[in-house]
JSON list of C-alpha atoms in Angstrom, two decimals:
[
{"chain": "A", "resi": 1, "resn": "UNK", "atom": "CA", "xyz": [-2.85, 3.74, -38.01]},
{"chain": "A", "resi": 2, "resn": "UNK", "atom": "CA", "xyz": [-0.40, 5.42, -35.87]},
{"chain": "A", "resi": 3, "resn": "UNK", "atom": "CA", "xyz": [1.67, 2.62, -34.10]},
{"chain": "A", "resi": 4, "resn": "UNK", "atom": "CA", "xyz": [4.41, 4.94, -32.83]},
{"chain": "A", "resi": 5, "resn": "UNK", "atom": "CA", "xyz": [2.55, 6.23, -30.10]},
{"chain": "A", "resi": 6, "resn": "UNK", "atom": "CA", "xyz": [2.59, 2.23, -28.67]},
{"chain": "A", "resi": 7, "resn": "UNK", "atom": "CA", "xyz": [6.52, 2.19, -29.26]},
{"chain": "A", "resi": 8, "resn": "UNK", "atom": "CA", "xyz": [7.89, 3.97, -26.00]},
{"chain": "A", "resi": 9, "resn": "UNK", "atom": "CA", "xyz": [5.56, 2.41, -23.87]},
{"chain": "A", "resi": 10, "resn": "UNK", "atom": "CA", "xyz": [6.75, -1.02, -25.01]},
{"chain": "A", "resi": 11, "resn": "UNK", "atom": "CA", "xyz": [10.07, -0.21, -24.63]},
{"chain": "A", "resi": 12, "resn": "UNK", "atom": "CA", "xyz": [9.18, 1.24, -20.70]},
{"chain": "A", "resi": 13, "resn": "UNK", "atom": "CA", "xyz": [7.35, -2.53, -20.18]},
{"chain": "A", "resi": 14, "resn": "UNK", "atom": "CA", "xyz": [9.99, -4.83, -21.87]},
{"chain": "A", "resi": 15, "resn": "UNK", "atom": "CA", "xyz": [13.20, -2.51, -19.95]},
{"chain": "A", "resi": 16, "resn": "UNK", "atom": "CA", "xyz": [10.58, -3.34, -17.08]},
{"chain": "A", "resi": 17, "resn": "UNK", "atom": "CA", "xyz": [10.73, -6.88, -17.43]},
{"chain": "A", "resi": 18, "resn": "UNK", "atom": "CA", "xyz": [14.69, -6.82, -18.42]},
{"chain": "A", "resi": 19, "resn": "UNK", "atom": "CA", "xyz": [15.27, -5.40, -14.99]},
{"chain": "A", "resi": 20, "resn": "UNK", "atom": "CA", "xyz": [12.86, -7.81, -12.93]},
{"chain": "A", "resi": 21, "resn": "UNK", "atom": "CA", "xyz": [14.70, -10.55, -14.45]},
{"chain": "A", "resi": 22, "resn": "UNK", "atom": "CA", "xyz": [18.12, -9.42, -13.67]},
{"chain": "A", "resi": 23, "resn": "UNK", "atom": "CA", "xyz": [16.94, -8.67, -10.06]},
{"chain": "A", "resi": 24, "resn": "UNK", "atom": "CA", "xyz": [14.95, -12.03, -9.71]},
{"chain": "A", "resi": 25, "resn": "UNK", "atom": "CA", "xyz": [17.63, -14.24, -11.63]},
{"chain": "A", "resi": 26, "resn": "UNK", "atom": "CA", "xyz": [20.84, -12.96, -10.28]},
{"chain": "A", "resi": 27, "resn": "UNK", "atom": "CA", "xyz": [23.34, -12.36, -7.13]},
{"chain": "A", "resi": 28, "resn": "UNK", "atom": "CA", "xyz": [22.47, -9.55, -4.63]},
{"chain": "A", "resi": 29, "resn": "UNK", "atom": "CA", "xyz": [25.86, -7.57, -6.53]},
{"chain": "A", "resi": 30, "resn": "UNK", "atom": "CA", "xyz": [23.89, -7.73, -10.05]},
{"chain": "A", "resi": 31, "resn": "UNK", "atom": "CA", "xyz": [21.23, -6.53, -8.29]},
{"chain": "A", "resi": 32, "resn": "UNK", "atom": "CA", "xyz": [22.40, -4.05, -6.14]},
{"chain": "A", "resi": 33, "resn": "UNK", "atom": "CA", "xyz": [24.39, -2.82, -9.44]},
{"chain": "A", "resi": 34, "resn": "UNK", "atom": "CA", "xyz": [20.88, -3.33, -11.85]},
{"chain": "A", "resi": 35, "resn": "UNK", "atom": "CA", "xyz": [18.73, -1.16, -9.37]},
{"chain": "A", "resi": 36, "resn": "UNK", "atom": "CA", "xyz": [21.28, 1.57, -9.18]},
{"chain": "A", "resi": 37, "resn": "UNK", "atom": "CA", "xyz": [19.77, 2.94, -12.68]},
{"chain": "A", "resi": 38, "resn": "UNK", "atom": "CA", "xyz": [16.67, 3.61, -10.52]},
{"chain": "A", "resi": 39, "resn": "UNK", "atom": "CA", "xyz": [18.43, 5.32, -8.14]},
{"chain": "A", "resi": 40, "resn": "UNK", "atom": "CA", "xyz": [20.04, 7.99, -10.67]},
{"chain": "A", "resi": 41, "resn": "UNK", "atom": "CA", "xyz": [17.14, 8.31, -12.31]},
{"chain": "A", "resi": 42, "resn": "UNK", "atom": "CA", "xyz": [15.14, 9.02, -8.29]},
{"chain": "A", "resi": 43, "resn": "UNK", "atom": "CA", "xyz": [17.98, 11.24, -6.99]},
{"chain": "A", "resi": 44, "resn": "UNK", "atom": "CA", "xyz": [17.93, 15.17, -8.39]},
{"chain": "A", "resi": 45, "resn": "UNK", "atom": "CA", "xyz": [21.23, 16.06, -10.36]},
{"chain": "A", "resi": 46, "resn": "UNK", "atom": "CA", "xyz": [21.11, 19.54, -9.27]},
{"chain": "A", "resi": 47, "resn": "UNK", "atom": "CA", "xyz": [21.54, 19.02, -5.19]},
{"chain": "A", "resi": 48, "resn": "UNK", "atom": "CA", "xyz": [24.92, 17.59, -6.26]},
{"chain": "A", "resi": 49, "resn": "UNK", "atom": "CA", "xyz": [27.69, 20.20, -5.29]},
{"chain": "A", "resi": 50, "resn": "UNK", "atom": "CA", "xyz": [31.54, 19.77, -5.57]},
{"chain": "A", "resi": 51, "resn": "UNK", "atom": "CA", "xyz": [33.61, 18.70, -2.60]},
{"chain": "A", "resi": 52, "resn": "UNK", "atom": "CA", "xyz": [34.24, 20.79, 0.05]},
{"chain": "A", "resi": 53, "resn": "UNK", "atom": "CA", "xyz": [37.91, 22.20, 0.21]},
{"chain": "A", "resi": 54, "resn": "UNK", "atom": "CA", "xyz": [37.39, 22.52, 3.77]},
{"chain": "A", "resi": 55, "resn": "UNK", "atom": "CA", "xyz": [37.66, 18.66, 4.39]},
{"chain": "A", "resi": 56, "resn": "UNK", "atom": "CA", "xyz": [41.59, 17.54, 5.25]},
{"chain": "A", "resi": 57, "resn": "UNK", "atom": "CA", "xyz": [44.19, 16.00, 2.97]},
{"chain": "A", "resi": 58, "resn": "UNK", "atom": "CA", "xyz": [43.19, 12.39, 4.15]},
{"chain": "A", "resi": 59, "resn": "UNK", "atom": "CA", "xyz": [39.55, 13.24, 2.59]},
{"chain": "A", "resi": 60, "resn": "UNK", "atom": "CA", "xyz": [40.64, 15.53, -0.28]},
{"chain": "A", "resi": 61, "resn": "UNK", "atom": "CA", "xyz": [43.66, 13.27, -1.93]},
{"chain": "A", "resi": 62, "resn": "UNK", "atom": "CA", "xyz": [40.54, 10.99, -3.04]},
{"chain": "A", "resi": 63, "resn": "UNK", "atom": "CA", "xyz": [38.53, 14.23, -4.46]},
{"chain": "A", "resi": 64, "resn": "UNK", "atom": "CA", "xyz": [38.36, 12.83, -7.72]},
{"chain": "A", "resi": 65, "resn": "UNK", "atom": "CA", "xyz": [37.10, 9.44, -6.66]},
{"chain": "A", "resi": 66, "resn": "UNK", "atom": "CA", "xyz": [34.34, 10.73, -4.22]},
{"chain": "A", "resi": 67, "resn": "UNK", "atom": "CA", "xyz": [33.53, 13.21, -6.80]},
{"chain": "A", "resi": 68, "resn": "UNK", "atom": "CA", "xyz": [33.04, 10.67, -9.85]},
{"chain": "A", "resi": 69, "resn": "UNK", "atom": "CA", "xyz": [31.21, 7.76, -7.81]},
{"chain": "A", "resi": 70, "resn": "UNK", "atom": "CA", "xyz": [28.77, 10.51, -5.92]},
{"chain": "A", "resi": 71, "resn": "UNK", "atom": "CA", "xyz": [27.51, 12.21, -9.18]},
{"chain": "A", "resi": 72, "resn": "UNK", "atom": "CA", "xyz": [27.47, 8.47, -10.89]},
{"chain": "A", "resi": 73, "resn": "UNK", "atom": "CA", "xyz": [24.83, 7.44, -7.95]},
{"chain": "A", "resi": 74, "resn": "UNK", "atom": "CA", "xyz": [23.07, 11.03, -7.62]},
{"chain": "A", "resi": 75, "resn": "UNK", "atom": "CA", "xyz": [24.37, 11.61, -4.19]},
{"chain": "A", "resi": 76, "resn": "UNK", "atom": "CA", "xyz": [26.31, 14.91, -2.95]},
{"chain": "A", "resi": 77, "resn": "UNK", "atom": "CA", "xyz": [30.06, 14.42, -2.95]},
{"chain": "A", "resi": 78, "resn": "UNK", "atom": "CA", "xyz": [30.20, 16.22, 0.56]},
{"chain": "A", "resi": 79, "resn": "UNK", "atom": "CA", "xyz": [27.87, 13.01, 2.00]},
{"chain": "A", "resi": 80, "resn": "UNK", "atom": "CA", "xyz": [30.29, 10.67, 0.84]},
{"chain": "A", "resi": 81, "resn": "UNK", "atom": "CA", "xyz": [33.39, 12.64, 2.22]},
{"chain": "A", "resi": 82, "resn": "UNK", "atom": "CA", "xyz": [31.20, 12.90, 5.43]},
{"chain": "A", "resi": 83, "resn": "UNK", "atom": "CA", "xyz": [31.49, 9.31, 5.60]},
{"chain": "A", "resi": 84, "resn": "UNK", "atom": "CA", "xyz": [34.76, 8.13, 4.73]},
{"chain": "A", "resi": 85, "resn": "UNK", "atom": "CA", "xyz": [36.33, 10.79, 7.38]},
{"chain": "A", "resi": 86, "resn": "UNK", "atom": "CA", "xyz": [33.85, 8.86, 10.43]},
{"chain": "A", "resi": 87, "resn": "UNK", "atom": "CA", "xyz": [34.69, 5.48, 8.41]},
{"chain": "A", "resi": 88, "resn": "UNK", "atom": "CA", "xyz": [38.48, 5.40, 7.69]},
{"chain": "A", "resi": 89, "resn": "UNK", "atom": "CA", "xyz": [39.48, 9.17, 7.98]},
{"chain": "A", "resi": 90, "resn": "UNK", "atom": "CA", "xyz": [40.86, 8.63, 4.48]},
{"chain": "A", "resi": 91, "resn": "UNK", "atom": "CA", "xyz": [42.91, 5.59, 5.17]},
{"chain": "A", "resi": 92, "resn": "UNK", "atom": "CA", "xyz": [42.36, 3.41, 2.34]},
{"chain": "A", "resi": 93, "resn": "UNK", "atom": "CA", "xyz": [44.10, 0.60, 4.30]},
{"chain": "A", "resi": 94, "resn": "UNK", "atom": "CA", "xyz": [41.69, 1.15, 7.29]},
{"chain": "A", "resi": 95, "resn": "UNK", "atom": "CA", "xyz": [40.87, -2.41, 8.96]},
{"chain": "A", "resi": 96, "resn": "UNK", "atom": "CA", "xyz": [38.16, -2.23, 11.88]},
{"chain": "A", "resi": 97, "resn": "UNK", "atom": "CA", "xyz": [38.14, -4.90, 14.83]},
{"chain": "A", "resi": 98, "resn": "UNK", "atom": "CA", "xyz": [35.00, -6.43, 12.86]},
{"chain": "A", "resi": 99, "resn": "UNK", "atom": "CA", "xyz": [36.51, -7.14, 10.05]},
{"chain": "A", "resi": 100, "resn": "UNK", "atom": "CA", "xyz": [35.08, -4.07, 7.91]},
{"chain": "A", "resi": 101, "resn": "UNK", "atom": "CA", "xyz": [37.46, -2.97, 5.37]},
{"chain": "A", "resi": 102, "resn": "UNK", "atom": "CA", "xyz": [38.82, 0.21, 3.44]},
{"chain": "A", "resi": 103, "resn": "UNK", "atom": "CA", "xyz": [37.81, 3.94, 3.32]},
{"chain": "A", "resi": 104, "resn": "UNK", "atom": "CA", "xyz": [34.18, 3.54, 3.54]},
{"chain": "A", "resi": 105, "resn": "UNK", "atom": "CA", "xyz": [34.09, 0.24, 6.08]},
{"chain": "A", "resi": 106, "resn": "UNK", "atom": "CA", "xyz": [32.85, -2.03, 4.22]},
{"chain": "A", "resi": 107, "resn": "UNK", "atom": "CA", "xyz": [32.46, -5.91, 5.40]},
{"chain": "A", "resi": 108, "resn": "UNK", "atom": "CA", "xyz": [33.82, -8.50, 2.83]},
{"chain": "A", "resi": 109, "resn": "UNK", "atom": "CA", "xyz": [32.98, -12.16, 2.02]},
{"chain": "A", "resi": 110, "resn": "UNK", "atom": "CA", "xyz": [36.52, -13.55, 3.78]},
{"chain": "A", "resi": 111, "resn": "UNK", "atom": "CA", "xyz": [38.52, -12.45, 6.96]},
{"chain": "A", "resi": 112, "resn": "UNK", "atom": "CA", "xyz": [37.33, -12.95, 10.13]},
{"chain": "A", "resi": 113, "resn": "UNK", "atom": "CA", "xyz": [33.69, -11.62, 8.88]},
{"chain": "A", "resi": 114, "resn": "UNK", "atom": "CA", "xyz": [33.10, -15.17, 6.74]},
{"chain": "A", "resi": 115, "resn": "UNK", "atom": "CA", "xyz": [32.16, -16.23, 10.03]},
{"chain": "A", "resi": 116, "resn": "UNK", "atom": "CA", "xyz": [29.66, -14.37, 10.63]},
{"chain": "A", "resi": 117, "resn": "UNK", "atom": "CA", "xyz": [26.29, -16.65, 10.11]},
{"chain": "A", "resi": 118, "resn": "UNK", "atom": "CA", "xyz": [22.74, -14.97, 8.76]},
{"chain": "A", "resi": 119, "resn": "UNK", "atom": "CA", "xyz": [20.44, -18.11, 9.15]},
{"chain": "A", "resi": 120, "resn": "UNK", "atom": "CA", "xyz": [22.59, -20.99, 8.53]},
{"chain": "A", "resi": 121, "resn": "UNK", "atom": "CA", "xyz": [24.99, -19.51, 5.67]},
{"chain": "A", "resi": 122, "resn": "UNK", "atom": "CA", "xyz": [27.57, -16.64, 5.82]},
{"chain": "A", "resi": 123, "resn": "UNK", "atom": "CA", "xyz": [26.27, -12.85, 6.20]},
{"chain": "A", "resi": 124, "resn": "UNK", "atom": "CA", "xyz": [28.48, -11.44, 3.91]},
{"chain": "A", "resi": 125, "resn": "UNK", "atom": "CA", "xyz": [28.35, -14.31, 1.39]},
{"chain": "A", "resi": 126, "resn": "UNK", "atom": "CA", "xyz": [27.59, -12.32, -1.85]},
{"chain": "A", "resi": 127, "resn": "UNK", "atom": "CA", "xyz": [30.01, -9.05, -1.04]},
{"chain": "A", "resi": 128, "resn": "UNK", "atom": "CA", "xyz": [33.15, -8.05, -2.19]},
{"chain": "A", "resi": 129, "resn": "UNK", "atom": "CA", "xyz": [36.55, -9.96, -1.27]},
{"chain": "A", "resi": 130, "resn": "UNK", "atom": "CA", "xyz": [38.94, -7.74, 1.38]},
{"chain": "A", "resi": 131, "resn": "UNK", "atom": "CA", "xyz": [41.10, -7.55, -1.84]},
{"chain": "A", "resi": 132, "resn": "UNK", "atom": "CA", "xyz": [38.90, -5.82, -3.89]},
{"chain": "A", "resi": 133, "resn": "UNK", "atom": "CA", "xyz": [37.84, -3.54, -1.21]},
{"chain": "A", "resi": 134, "resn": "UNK", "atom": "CA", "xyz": [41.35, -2.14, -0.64]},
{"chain": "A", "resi": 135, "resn": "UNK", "atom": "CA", "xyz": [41.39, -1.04, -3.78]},
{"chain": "A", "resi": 136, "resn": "UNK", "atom": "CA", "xyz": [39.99, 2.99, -3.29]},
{"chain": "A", "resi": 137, "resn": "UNK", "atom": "CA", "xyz": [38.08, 2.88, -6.99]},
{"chain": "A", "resi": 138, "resn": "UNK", "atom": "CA", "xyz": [36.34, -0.25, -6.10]},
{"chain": "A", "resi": 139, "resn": "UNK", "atom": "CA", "xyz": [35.58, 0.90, -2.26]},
{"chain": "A", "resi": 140, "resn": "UNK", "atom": "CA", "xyz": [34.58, 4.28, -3.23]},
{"chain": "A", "resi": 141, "resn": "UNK", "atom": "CA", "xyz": [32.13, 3.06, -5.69]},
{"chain": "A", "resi": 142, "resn": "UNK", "atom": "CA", "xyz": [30.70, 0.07, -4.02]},
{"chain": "A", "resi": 143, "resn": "UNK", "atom": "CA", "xyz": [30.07, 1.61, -0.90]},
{"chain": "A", "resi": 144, "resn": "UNK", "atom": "CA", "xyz": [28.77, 4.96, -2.56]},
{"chain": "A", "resi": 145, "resn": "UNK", "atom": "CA", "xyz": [26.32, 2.48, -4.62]},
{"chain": "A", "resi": 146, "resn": "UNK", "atom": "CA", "xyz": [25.41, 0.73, -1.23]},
{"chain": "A", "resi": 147, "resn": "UNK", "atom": "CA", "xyz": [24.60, 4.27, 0.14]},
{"chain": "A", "resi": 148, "resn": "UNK", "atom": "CA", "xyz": [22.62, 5.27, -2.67]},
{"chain": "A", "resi": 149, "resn": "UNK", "atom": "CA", "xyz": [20.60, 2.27, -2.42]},
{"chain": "A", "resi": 150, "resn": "UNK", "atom": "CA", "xyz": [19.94, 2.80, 0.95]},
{"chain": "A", "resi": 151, "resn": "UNK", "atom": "CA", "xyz": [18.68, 6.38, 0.56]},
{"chain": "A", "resi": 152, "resn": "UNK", "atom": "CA", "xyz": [16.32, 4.82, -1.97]},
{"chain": "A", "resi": 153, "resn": "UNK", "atom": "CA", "xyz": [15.12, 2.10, -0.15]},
{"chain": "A", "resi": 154, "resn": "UNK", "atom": "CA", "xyz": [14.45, 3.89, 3.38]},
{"chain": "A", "resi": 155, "resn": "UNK", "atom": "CA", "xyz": [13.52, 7.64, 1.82]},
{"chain": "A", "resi": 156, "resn": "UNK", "atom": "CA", "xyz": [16.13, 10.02, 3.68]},
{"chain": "A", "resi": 157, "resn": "UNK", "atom": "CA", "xyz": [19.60, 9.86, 4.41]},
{"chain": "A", "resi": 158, "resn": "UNK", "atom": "CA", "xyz": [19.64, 9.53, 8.43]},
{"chain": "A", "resi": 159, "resn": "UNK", "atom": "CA", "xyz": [18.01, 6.42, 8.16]},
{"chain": "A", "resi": 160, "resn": "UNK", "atom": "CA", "xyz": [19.82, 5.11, 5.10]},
{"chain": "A", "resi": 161, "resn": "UNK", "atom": "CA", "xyz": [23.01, 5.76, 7.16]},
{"chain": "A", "resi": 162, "resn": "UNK", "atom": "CA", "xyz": [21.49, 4.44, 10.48]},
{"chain": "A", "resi": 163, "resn": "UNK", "atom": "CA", "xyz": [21.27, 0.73, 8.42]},
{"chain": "A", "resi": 164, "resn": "UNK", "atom": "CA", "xyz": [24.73, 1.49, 6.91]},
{"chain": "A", "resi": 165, "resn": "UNK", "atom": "CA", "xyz": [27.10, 2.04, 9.53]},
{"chain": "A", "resi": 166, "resn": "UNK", "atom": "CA", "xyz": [27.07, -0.51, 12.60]},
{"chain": "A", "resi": 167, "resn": "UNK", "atom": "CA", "xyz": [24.38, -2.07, 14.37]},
{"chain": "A", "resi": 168, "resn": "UNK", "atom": "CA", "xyz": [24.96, -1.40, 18.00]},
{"chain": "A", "resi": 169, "resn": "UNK", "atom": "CA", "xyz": [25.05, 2.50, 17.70]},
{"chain": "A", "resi": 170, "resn": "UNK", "atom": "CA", "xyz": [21.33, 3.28, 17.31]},
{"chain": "A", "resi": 171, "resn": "UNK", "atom": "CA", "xyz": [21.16, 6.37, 15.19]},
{"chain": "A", "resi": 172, "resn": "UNK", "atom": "CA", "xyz": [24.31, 7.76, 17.19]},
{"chain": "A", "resi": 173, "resn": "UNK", "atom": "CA", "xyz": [26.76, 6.72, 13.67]},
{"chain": "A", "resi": 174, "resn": "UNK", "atom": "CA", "xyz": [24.03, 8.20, 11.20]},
{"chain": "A", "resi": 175, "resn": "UNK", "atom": "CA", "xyz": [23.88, 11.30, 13.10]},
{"chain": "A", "resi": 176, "resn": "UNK", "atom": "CA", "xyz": [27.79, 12.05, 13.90]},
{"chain": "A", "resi": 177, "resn": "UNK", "atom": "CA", "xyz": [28.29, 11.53, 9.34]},
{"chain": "A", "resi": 178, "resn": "UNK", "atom": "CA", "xyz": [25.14, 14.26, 9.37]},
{"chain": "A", "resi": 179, "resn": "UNK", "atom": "CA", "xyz": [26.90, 16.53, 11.40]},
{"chain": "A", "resi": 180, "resn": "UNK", "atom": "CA", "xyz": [30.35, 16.35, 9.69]},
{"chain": "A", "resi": 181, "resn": "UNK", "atom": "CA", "xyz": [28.58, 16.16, 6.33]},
{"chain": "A", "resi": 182, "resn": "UNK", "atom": "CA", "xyz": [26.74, 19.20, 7.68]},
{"chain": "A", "resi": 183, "resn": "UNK", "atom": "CA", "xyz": [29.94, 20.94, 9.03]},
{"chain": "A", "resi": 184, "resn": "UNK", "atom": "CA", "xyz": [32.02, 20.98, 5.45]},
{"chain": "A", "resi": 185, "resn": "UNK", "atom": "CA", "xyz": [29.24, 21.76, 3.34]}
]
């Protein structure tokens, strides 16, 4: 009897089951960090391309960053670039009016936006702190993770950026990263 040929599908069920746990069991970080692997695995290695030289010193002193976290997630450095120059415009110190923090804008558990209440508890209750999102390594990759989620969950990368950036702009934010992303390419 030949019982290797009931080996790898085992393996596919039980790293199945592994992952459903972790996403059922956990915070929204494990999971947003446990369903990246499905992500990479979506995403096609070859449309990754290096960064564009064209983009300014603000954008290219974090090359290696951009570079690392983008081909980590499956997503084209150039995207990413696209959307810390509309974000921060490289500023790793970049602190918006709403309480979004770092290169790529992202809203943390404390500051002002710990106010901010989703159905009776705090919107941003399972992000980052402001500390570790002024950190570029961190920012870079949890916001380039975020991203690639995004593009998973909604199928294209207007709308993935349309529920990324901020909620009063329509498609107006996801468009303007297109077109930069689209002019240093």
């Amino acid at each position: 009897m030949n019982t290797h040929k009931y080996f790898f599908p085992a393996v596919i069920v039980l790293c199945g089951m592994v992952l459903g746990l972790i996403t059922l069991t956990s915070s929204p970080r494990v999971t947003l960090a446990a369903s990246s692997v499905a992500v990479e695995e979506q995403l096609n290695p070859l449309q990754i391309t290096a960064l564009s030289s064209s983009y300014p010193p603000a954008i290219q002193q974090w090359e290696e960053l951009i570079s690392r976290h983008a081909t980590q997630y499956g997503l084209d450095p150039n995207l990413i670039a696209a959307l810390i120059l509309q974000e921060s415009g490289g500023n790793a110190q970049a602190y918006s009016t709403s309480g979004a923090v770092g290169l790529m804008q992202i809203m943390p558990r404390d500051g002002i936006a710990q106010s901010f209440m989703c159905n009776d508890h705090p919107c941003f209750q399972n992000r980052p702190s402001m500390q570790e999102l002024y950190d570029p390594q961190f920012n870079i990759d949890y916001g380039t993770r975020y991203l690639a989620n995004l593009i998973s969950k909604y199928g294209d990368e207007r709308e993935a950026l349309y529920h990324y950036g901020p909620y009063d702009t329509g498609y107006r934010y996801a468009d303007t990263v297109l077109a930069i992303y689209s002019t240093y390419q």
